[in-house]
Short mmCIF file of C-alpha atoms in Angstrom, two decimals:
data_model
loop_
_atom_site.label_atom_id
_atom_site.label_comp_id
_atom_site.label_asym_id
_atom_site.label_seq_id
_atom_site.Cartn_x
_atom_site.Cartn_y
_atom_site.Cartn_z
CA UNK A 705 -46.35 1.23 -44.16
CA UNK A 706 -48.73 1.67 -41.27
CA UNK A 707 -48.41 -0.85 -38.50
CA UNK A 708 -51.03 -3.66 -38.65
CA UNK A 709 -52.41 -2.45 -35.31
CA UNK A 710 -52.50 1.18 -36.40
CA UNK A 711 -56.06 1.54 -35.19
CA UNK A 712 -54.70 1.20 -31.67
CA UNK A 713 -51.83 3.62 -32.11
CA UNK A 714 -51.74 6.90 -30.25
CA UNK A 715 -53.07 9.34 -32.80
CA UNK A 716 -51.83 12.40 -30.92
CA UNK A 717 -48.86 13.77 -32.83
CA UNK A 718 -46.86 15.97 -30.51
CA UNK A 719 -44.56 17.40 -33.15
CA UNK A 720 -42.50 19.38 -30.70
CA UNK A 721 -39.09 17.75 -30.99
CA UNK A 722 -36.72 20.55 -31.96
CA UNK A 723 -34.67 20.11 -35.10
CA UNK A 724 -31.84 19.73 -35.37
CA UNK A 725 -31.53 17.87 -32.08
CA UNK A 726 -28.56 18.80 -29.97
CA UNK A 727 -26.41 16.31 -28.16
CA UNK A 728 -24.17 13.49 -29.26
CA UNK A 729 -25.22 10.94 -31.85
CA UNK A 730 -24.74 7.42 -30.50
CA UNK A 731 -25.98 5.63 -33.60
CA UNK A 732 -27.42 6.32 -37.02
CA UNK A 733 -28.08 3.63 -39.58
CA UNK A 734 -29.81 0.37 -40.34
CA UNK A 735 -27.72 -2.37 -38.71
CA UNK A 736 -29.94 -3.97 -36.08
CA UNK A 737 -27.05 -6.05 -34.75
CA UNK A 738 -25.29 -2.81 -33.74
CA UNK A 739 -28.32 -0.81 -32.58
CA UNK A 740 -29.97 -3.48 -30.47
CA UNK A 741 -27.15 -4.08 -27.93
CA UNK A 742 -26.58 -0.32 -27.71
CA UNK A 743 -30.20 0.24 -26.68
CA UNK A 744 -29.96 -2.70 -24.27
CA UNK A 745 -27.02 -1.03 -22.57
CA UNK A 746 -28.76 2.33 -22.19
CA UNK A 747 -32.25 1.10 -21.24
CA UNK A 748 -32.99 -2.57 -20.54
CA UNK A 749 -32.68 -5.88 -22.40
CA UNK A 750 -35.50 -6.01 -24.91
CA UNK A 751 -36.82 -7.66 -28.06
CA UNK A 752 -36.96 -5.52 -31.19
CA UNK A 753 -39.07 -6.72 -34.11
CA UNK A 754 -39.01 -4.79 -37.38
CA UNK A 755 -42.50 -5.17 -38.85
CA UNK A 756 -42.48 -2.40 -41.49
CA UNK A 757 -41.58 -2.62 -45.16
CA UNK A 758 -39.07 0.18 -44.93
CA UNK A 759 -35.54 -0.75 -43.90
CA UNK A 760 -34.40 0.21 -40.44
CA UNK A 761 -33.12 3.80 -40.42
CA UNK A 762 -32.57 4.52 -36.73
CA UNK A 763 -31.29 7.63 -35.03
CA UNK A 764 -30.24 7.50 -31.37
CA UNK A 765 -28.85 10.58 -29.64
CA UNK A 766 -27.90 11.30 -26.04
CA UNK A 767 -28.80 14.85 -25.03
CA UNK A 768 -27.62 14.61 -21.43
CA UNK A 769 -25.68 11.91 -19.62
CA UNK A 770 -25.62 12.67 -15.91
CA UNK A 771 -27.40 10.83 -13.12
CA UNK A 772 -30.54 11.60 -15.13
CA UNK A 773 -30.15 10.82 -18.82
CA UNK A 774 -31.97 12.30 -21.81
CA UNK A 775 -32.28 10.74 -25.27
CA UNK A 776 -33.85 11.18 -28.68
CA UNK A 777 -34.78 7.97 -30.50
CA UNK A 778 -36.40 7.04 -33.81
CA UNK A 779 -36.33 3.86 -35.89
CA UNK A 780 -37.39 5.04 -39.34
CA UNK A 781 -39.60 1.99 -39.81
CA UNK A 782 -42.41 0.19 -38.01
CA UNK A 783 -41.13 -1.72 -34.98
CA UNK A 784 -42.51 -3.53 -31.93
CA UNK A 785 -40.44 -3.23 -28.76
CA UNK A 786 -41.01 -5.58 -25.81
CA UNK A 787 -38.80 -6.12 -22.77
CA UNK A 788 -36.74 -9.23 -22.17
CA UNK A 789 -36.65 -7.93 -18.60
CA UNK A 790 -38.54 -4.99 -17.06
CA UNK A 791 -36.67 -1.67 -16.83
CA UNK A 792 -34.70 -0.85 -13.69
CA UNK A 793 -35.19 2.91 -14.17
CA UNK A 794 -38.09 5.31 -14.62
CA UNK A 795 -38.55 6.10 -18.32
CA UNK A 796 -40.35 9.39 -18.85
CA UNK A 797 -41.44 10.00 -22.44
CA UNK A 798 -41.67 13.78 -22.58
CA UNK A 799 -42.98 14.17 -26.13
CA UNK A 800 -43.17 12.50 -29.49
CA UNK A 801 -44.17 13.00 -33.07
CA UNK A 802 -45.79 10.43 -35.31
CA UNK A 803 -48.05 7.54 -34.39
CA UNK A 804 -47.17 5.09 -31.62
CA UNK A 805 -48.81 3.08 -28.85
CA UNK A 806 -47.83 1.97 -25.37
CA UNK A 807 -49.23 -1.02 -23.50
CA UNK A 808 -48.28 -1.08 -19.81
CA UNK A 809 -49.13 -4.19 -17.81
CA UNK A 810 -51.87 -5.04 -20.32
CA UNK A 811 -53.45 -1.55 -20.43
CA UNK A 812 -53.23 0.92 -23.30
CA UNK A 813 -51.61 4.20 -22.23
CA UNK A 814 -50.58 7.41 -24.01
CA UNK A 815 -47.19 7.07 -25.65
CA UNK A 816 -46.28 10.50 -24.32
CA UNK A 817 -46.18 12.23 -21.97
CA UNK A 818 -45.95 9.15 -19.81
CA UNK A 819 -43.93 7.40 -17.09
CA UNK A 820 -42.95 3.73 -17.19
CA UNK A 821 -41.97 2.57 -13.71
CA UNK A 822 -39.19 0.11 -12.83
CA UNK A 823 -40.42 -3.46 -13.08
CA UNK A 824 -43.37 -2.76 -15.37
CA UNK A 825 -43.90 -4.91 -18.46
CA UNK A 826 -44.32 -2.70 -21.51
CA UNK A 827 -44.92 -3.26 -25.21
CA UNK A 828 -44.37 -0.25 -27.48
CA UNK A 829 -45.33 -0.02 -31.14
CA UNK A 830 -43.68 2.62 -33.30
CA UNK A 831 -44.65 3.72 -36.81
CA UNK A 832 -41.92 4.72 -39.24
CA UNK A 833 -42.52 8.42 -38.57
CA UNK A 834 -42.31 8.13 -34.76
CA UNK A 835 -39.59 9.97 -32.86
CA UNK A 836 -39.54 10.49 -29.11
CA UNK A 837 -37.62 12.37 -26.45
CA UNK A 838 -37.25 10.72 -23.05
CA UNK A 839 -35.64 10.94 -19.63
CA UNK A 840 -34.24 7.98 -17.70
CA UNK A 841 -34.30 8.52 -13.93
CA UNK A 842 -32.60 6.03 -11.57
CA UNK A 843 -34.78 4.49 -8.89
CA UNK A 844 -32.25 5.55 -6.23
CA UNK A 845 -32.73 9.22 -7.13
CA UNK A 846 -36.50 8.96 -6.65
CA UNK A 847 -35.99 7.12 -3.34
CA UNK A 848 -33.61 9.87 -2.17
CA UNK A 849 -36.13 12.57 -3.07
CA UNK A 850 -38.91 10.76 -1.18
CA UNK A 851 -36.65 10.40 1.86
CA UNK A 852 -35.80 14.11 1.70
CA UNK A 853 -39.49 15.01 1.71
CA UNK A 854 -41.02 12.65 4.29
CA UNK A 855 -37.97 11.74 6.35
CA UNK A 856 -38.23 8.00 5.71
CA UNK A 857 -37.13 5.62 2.98
CA UNK A 858 -40.13 3.93 1.33
CA UNK A 859 -40.29 0.19 1.92
CA UNK A 860 -41.31 -0.51 -1.68
CA UNK A 861 -40.39 1.21 -4.98
CA UNK A 862 -42.66 4.09 -5.86
CA UNK A 863 -44.92 3.75 -8.92
CA UNK A 864 -46.18 6.86 -10.67
CA UNK A 865 -49.43 6.89 -12.63
CA UNK A 866 -48.43 6.29 -16.23
CA UNK A 867 -50.27 9.05 -18.07
CA UNK A 868 -49.71 12.77 -17.57
CA UNK A 869 -52.66 15.08 -18.07
CA UNK A 870 -51.09 18.07 -19.88
CA UNK A 871 -54.23 20.15 -19.32
CA UNK A 872 -53.32 20.41 -15.64
CA UNK A 873 -51.30 23.57 -15.00
CA UNK A 874 -48.61 22.09 -12.73
CA UNK A 875 -48.20 19.08 -15.06
CA UNK A 876 -47.74 21.43 -18.02
CA UNK A 877 -45.21 23.42 -16.02
CA UNK A 878 -43.15 20.35 -15.09
CA UNK A 879 -43.18 19.07 -18.67
CA UNK A 880 -42.11 22.50 -19.96
CA UNK A 881 -39.19 22.60 -17.50
CA UNK A 882 -38.13 19.03 -18.31
CA UNK A 883 -38.27 19.69 -22.04
CA UNK A 884 -36.26 22.88 -21.61
CA UNK A 885 -33.70 20.89 -19.65
CA UNK A 886 -33.26 18.45 -22.55
CA UNK A 887 -32.77 21.33 -24.96
CA UNK A 888 -30.23 23.12 -22.79
CA UNK A 889 -28.50 20.14 -21.17
CA UNK A 890 -25.37 20.32 -23.32
CA UNK A 891 -24.80 24.07 -23.06
CA UNK A 892 -21.63 25.57 -21.66
CA UNK A 893 -23.01 26.37 -18.21
CA UNK A 894 -23.95 22.77 -17.50
CA UNK A 895 -20.59 21.57 -18.78
CA UNK A 896 -18.77 23.94 -16.38
CA UNK A 897 -20.93 23.25 -13.32
CA UNK A 898 -21.57 19.58 -12.54
CA UNK A 899 -22.95 20.61 -9.14
CA UNK A 900 -25.57 22.81 -10.82
CA UNK A 901 -26.54 19.88 -13.04
CA UNK A 902 -26.93 17.58 -10.03
CA UNK A 903 -29.16 20.12 -8.27
CA UNK A 904 -31.27 20.58 -11.40
CA UNK A 905 -31.66 16.82 -11.84
CA UNK A 906 -32.83 16.43 -8.25
CA UNK A 907 -35.19 19.38 -8.67
CA UNK A 908 -36.72 17.62 -11.68
CA UNK A 909 -37.35 14.52 -9.55
CA UNK A 910 -38.87 16.54 -6.70
CA UNK A 911 -41.09 18.25 -9.26
CA UNK A 912 -42.17 14.90 -10.66
CA UNK A 913 -43.06 13.71 -7.15
CA UNK A 914 -45.21 16.81 -6.66
CA UNK A 915 -46.81 16.62 -10.11
CA UNK A 916 -47.51 13.02 -11.03
CA UNK A 917 -49.80 10.99 -8.72
CA UNK A 918 -48.41 8.06 -6.71
CA UNK A 919 -49.26 6.31 -3.47
CA UNK A 920 -47.21 8.73 -1.34
CA UNK A 921 -48.66 11.89 -2.89
CA UNK A 922 -50.59 12.72 0.27
CA UNK A 923 -47.69 12.24 2.75
CA UNK A 924 -45.46 14.32 0.50
CA UNK A 925 -48.09 17.03 0.13
CA UNK A 926 -48.47 17.18 3.92
CA UNK A 927 -44.75 16.54 4.61
CA UNK A 928 -45.92 13.66 6.81
CA UNK A 929 -43.16 11.31 8.02
CA UNK A 930 -44.06 7.64 7.84
CA UNK A 931 -42.65 6.28 11.07
CA UNK A 932 -41.98 3.01 12.88
CA UNK A 933 -42.52 -0.27 11.08
CA UNK A 934 -44.27 1.41 8.18
CA UNK A 935 -47.98 0.63 8.76
CA UNK A 936 -49.06 3.71 6.82
CA UNK A 937 -46.74 2.82 3.95
CA UNK A 938 -48.16 -0.69 3.87
CA UNK A 939 -51.71 0.65 3.97
CA UNK A 940 -51.03 3.12 1.13
CA UNK A 941 -49.41 0.43 -1.01
CA UNK A 942 -52.32 -1.96 -0.34
CA UNK A 943 -54.89 0.69 -1.32
CA UNK A 944 -53.00 1.45 -4.53
CA UNK A 945 -52.69 -2.22 -5.49
CA UNK A 946 -56.25 -3.21 -4.61
CA UNK A 947 -58.12 -0.06 -5.60
CA UNK A 948 -60.11 -1.93 -8.24
CA UNK A 949 -61.27 -4.70 -5.90
CA UNK A 950 -63.85 -4.63 -3.08
CA UNK A 951 -61.88 -4.10 0.14
CA UNK A 952 -62.84 -2.86 3.58
CA UNK A 953 -61.09 -0.83 6.25
CA UNK A 954 -60.48 -4.12 8.06
CA UNK A 955 -58.67 -5.47 4.98
CA UNK A 956 -56.48 -2.37 4.87
CA UNK A 957 -55.70 -2.65 8.57
CA UNK A 958 -54.79 -6.33 8.16
CA UNK A 959 -52.42 -5.46 5.30
CA UNK A 960 -50.88 -2.71 7.44
CA UNK A 961 -50.59 -5.15 10.36
CA UNK A 962 -52.31 -2.80 12.82
CA UNK A 963 -55.75 -2.51 14.36
CA UNK A 964 -58.52 -0.61 12.60
CA UNK A 965 -58.39 2.08 15.28
CA UNK A 966 -54.61 2.52 14.91
CA UNK A 967 -54.96 2.65 11.14
CA UNK A 968 -57.63 5.34 11.37
CA UNK A 969 -55.43 7.36 13.71
CA UNK A 970 -52.47 7.10 11.32
CA UNK A 971 -54.54 8.40 8.42
CA UNK A 972 -56.05 11.17 10.54
CA UNK A 973 -52.72 12.36 11.97
CA UNK A 974 -50.60 12.12 8.83
CA UNK A 975 -53.07 12.61 5.98
CA UNK A 976 -56.07 14.33 7.56
CA UNK A 977 -58.44 11.78 6.03
CA UNK A 978 -59.81 8.28 6.63
CA UNK A 979 -58.58 5.03 5.05
CA UNK A 980 -61.75 4.74 2.96
CA UNK A 981 -61.58 8.42 2.02
CA UNK A 982 -58.05 7.90 0.72
CA UNK A 983 -59.15 4.76 -1.14
CA UNK A 984 -62.01 6.67 -2.73
CA UNK A 985 -59.58 9.32 -4.02
CA UNK A 986 -57.42 6.62 -5.59
CA UNK A 987 -60.46 5.05 -7.24
CA UNK A 988 -61.71 8.39 -8.52
CA UNK A 989 -58.27 9.15 -9.98
CA UNK A 990 -58.21 5.76 -11.70
CA UNK A 991 -61.72 6.23 -13.07
CA UNK A 992 -60.80 9.73 -14.23
CA UNK A 993 -57.80 8.36 -16.15
CA UNK A 994 -59.98 5.71 -17.80
CA UNK A 995 -62.64 8.27 -18.76
CA UNK A 996 -59.93 10.41 -20.35
CA UNK A 997 -58.61 7.38 -22.24
CA UNK A 998 -62.08 6.79 -23.74
CA UNK A 999 -62.45 10.49 -24.59
CA UNK A 1000 -59.09 10.42 -26.39
CA UNK A 1001 -59.98 7.27 -28.33
CA UNK A 1002 -57.29 5.14 -26.70
CA UNK A 1003 -59.76 2.56 -25.39
CA UNK A 1004 -63.49 1.86 -25.15
CA UNK A 1005 -65.84 2.00 -22.20
CA UNK A 1006 -68.87 3.58 -20.57
CA UNK A 1007 -69.30 5.66 -17.44
CA UNK A 1008 -71.22 2.81 -15.80
CA UNK A 1009 -68.62 0.19 -16.70
CA UNK A 1010 -65.67 2.31 -15.61
CA UNK A 1011 -67.39 3.24 -12.36
CA UNK A 1012 -68.08 -0.41 -11.55
CA UNK A 1013 -64.51 -1.40 -12.40
CA UNK A 1014 -63.24 1.11 -9.82
CA UNK A 1015 -65.54 0.04 -7.01
CA UNK A 1016 -68.55 2.31 -7.60
CA UNK A 1017 -71.48 -0.03 -8.31
CA UNK A 1018 -74.02 2.82 -8.10
CA UNK A 1019 -73.60 5.25 -10.99
CA UNK A 1020 -75.38 8.09 -9.18
CA UNK A 1021 -73.04 7.78 -6.18
CA UNK A 1022 -70.06 7.73 -8.50
CA UNK A 1023 -71.33 10.77 -10.39
CA UNK A 1024 -71.80 12.71 -7.14
CA UNK A 1025 -68.28 11.90 -5.87
CA UNK A 1026 -66.77 12.60 -9.29
CA UNK A 1027 -68.51 15.96 -9.63
CA UNK A 1028 -67.36 16.97 -6.13
CA UNK A 1029 -63.77 15.99 -7.01
CA UNK A 1030 -63.46 17.24 -10.60
CA UNK A 1031 -66.19 19.88 -10.76
CA UNK A 1032 -67.88 18.33 -13.77
CA UNK A 1033 -69.98 15.22 -14.39
CA UNK A 1034 -68.18 12.10 -15.66
CA UNK A 1035 -70.26 12.22 -18.85
CA UNK A 1036 -68.51 15.49 -19.79
CA UNK A 1037 -65.08 13.89 -19.38
CA UNK A 1038 -65.86 10.74 -21.36
CA UNK A 1039 -67.56 12.84 -24.02
CA UNK A 1040 -64.42 14.87 -24.58
CA UNK A 1041 -65.86 18.05 -23.07
CA UNK A 1042 -63.47 18.24 -20.11
CA UNK A 1043 -62.21 21.78 -20.48
CA UNK A 1044 -61.47 22.71 -16.88
CA UNK A 1045 -57.72 22.16 -16.32
CA UNK A 1046 -57.67 23.24 -12.71
CA UNK A 1047 -58.82 20.09 -10.89
CA UNK A 1048 -56.38 17.26 -11.64
CA UNK A 1049 -57.00 15.24 -8.53
CA UNK A 1050 -59.91 14.51 -6.25
CA UNK A 1051 -60.69 17.41 -3.96
CA UNK A 1052 -59.78 16.89 -0.35
#
């Protein structure tokens, strides 16, 4: 049976899960009273509603159980999963087959490849034929990697953009490496060398930081330490949170608790840009993601509406900035003609 909301399910079927899956089977069967607490223990407390006509026929395998964990999961029937409490780890869905949907903080996102950040409220809908492979990455490991790269511990947890764009070369490369890791995680070399595993896990996290956009992408790219009381961190977090609302450089400075002049100096020294230039890049990235979502049929919208939602009231100004950043007009992206994979982020 197709899920009642099948029209909203992610139609992309990434039938790339190798068969048979390696690893250790944690559960196989149809007893929800056994499966549910097991999934709670490995992920987060959640509600699981079986909405399909088929009986539950779940398969849950662990492929790697180090600091980073890797799993295969399927339910064998239509289910709706919603959290009783938000996850405390990063959940990276590397790939899936079948039809499924993901709603993150009220917005439809690709089921895979995707990142759900700690603390985010997520509702996932699985059809009976859905199976997914995922990584679970502890928040502390991401914090350690950020500290290694910029020399400071971030004041707030880092949130990645949810959706990967697999057309981007470095995103494809990271996904290929992560998928290879899940296939090879239980081989003899890893079993004999826990230190090698730990290094590989940390390398995966560093690669994710370099690949998937987040508010500290620029400091990490420039290896810019965020010093003192964290005004630049506060400014970056404020820009990320308020990118869709009309804010000024004075608002950003107030959030950072510094003067406008000091704020401008911080951005110039550490990021080689201005506060409003950085904000514009965030807005363009958000608009780009929404245009892609329309092109892929995951949501509805127009160039004008998306531009306005991301703080570009004048379509012609938006089109000019977008073309300069992505080397194509927004109409090509929303129309599904975005074929250039080499410009994932706004040009600096």
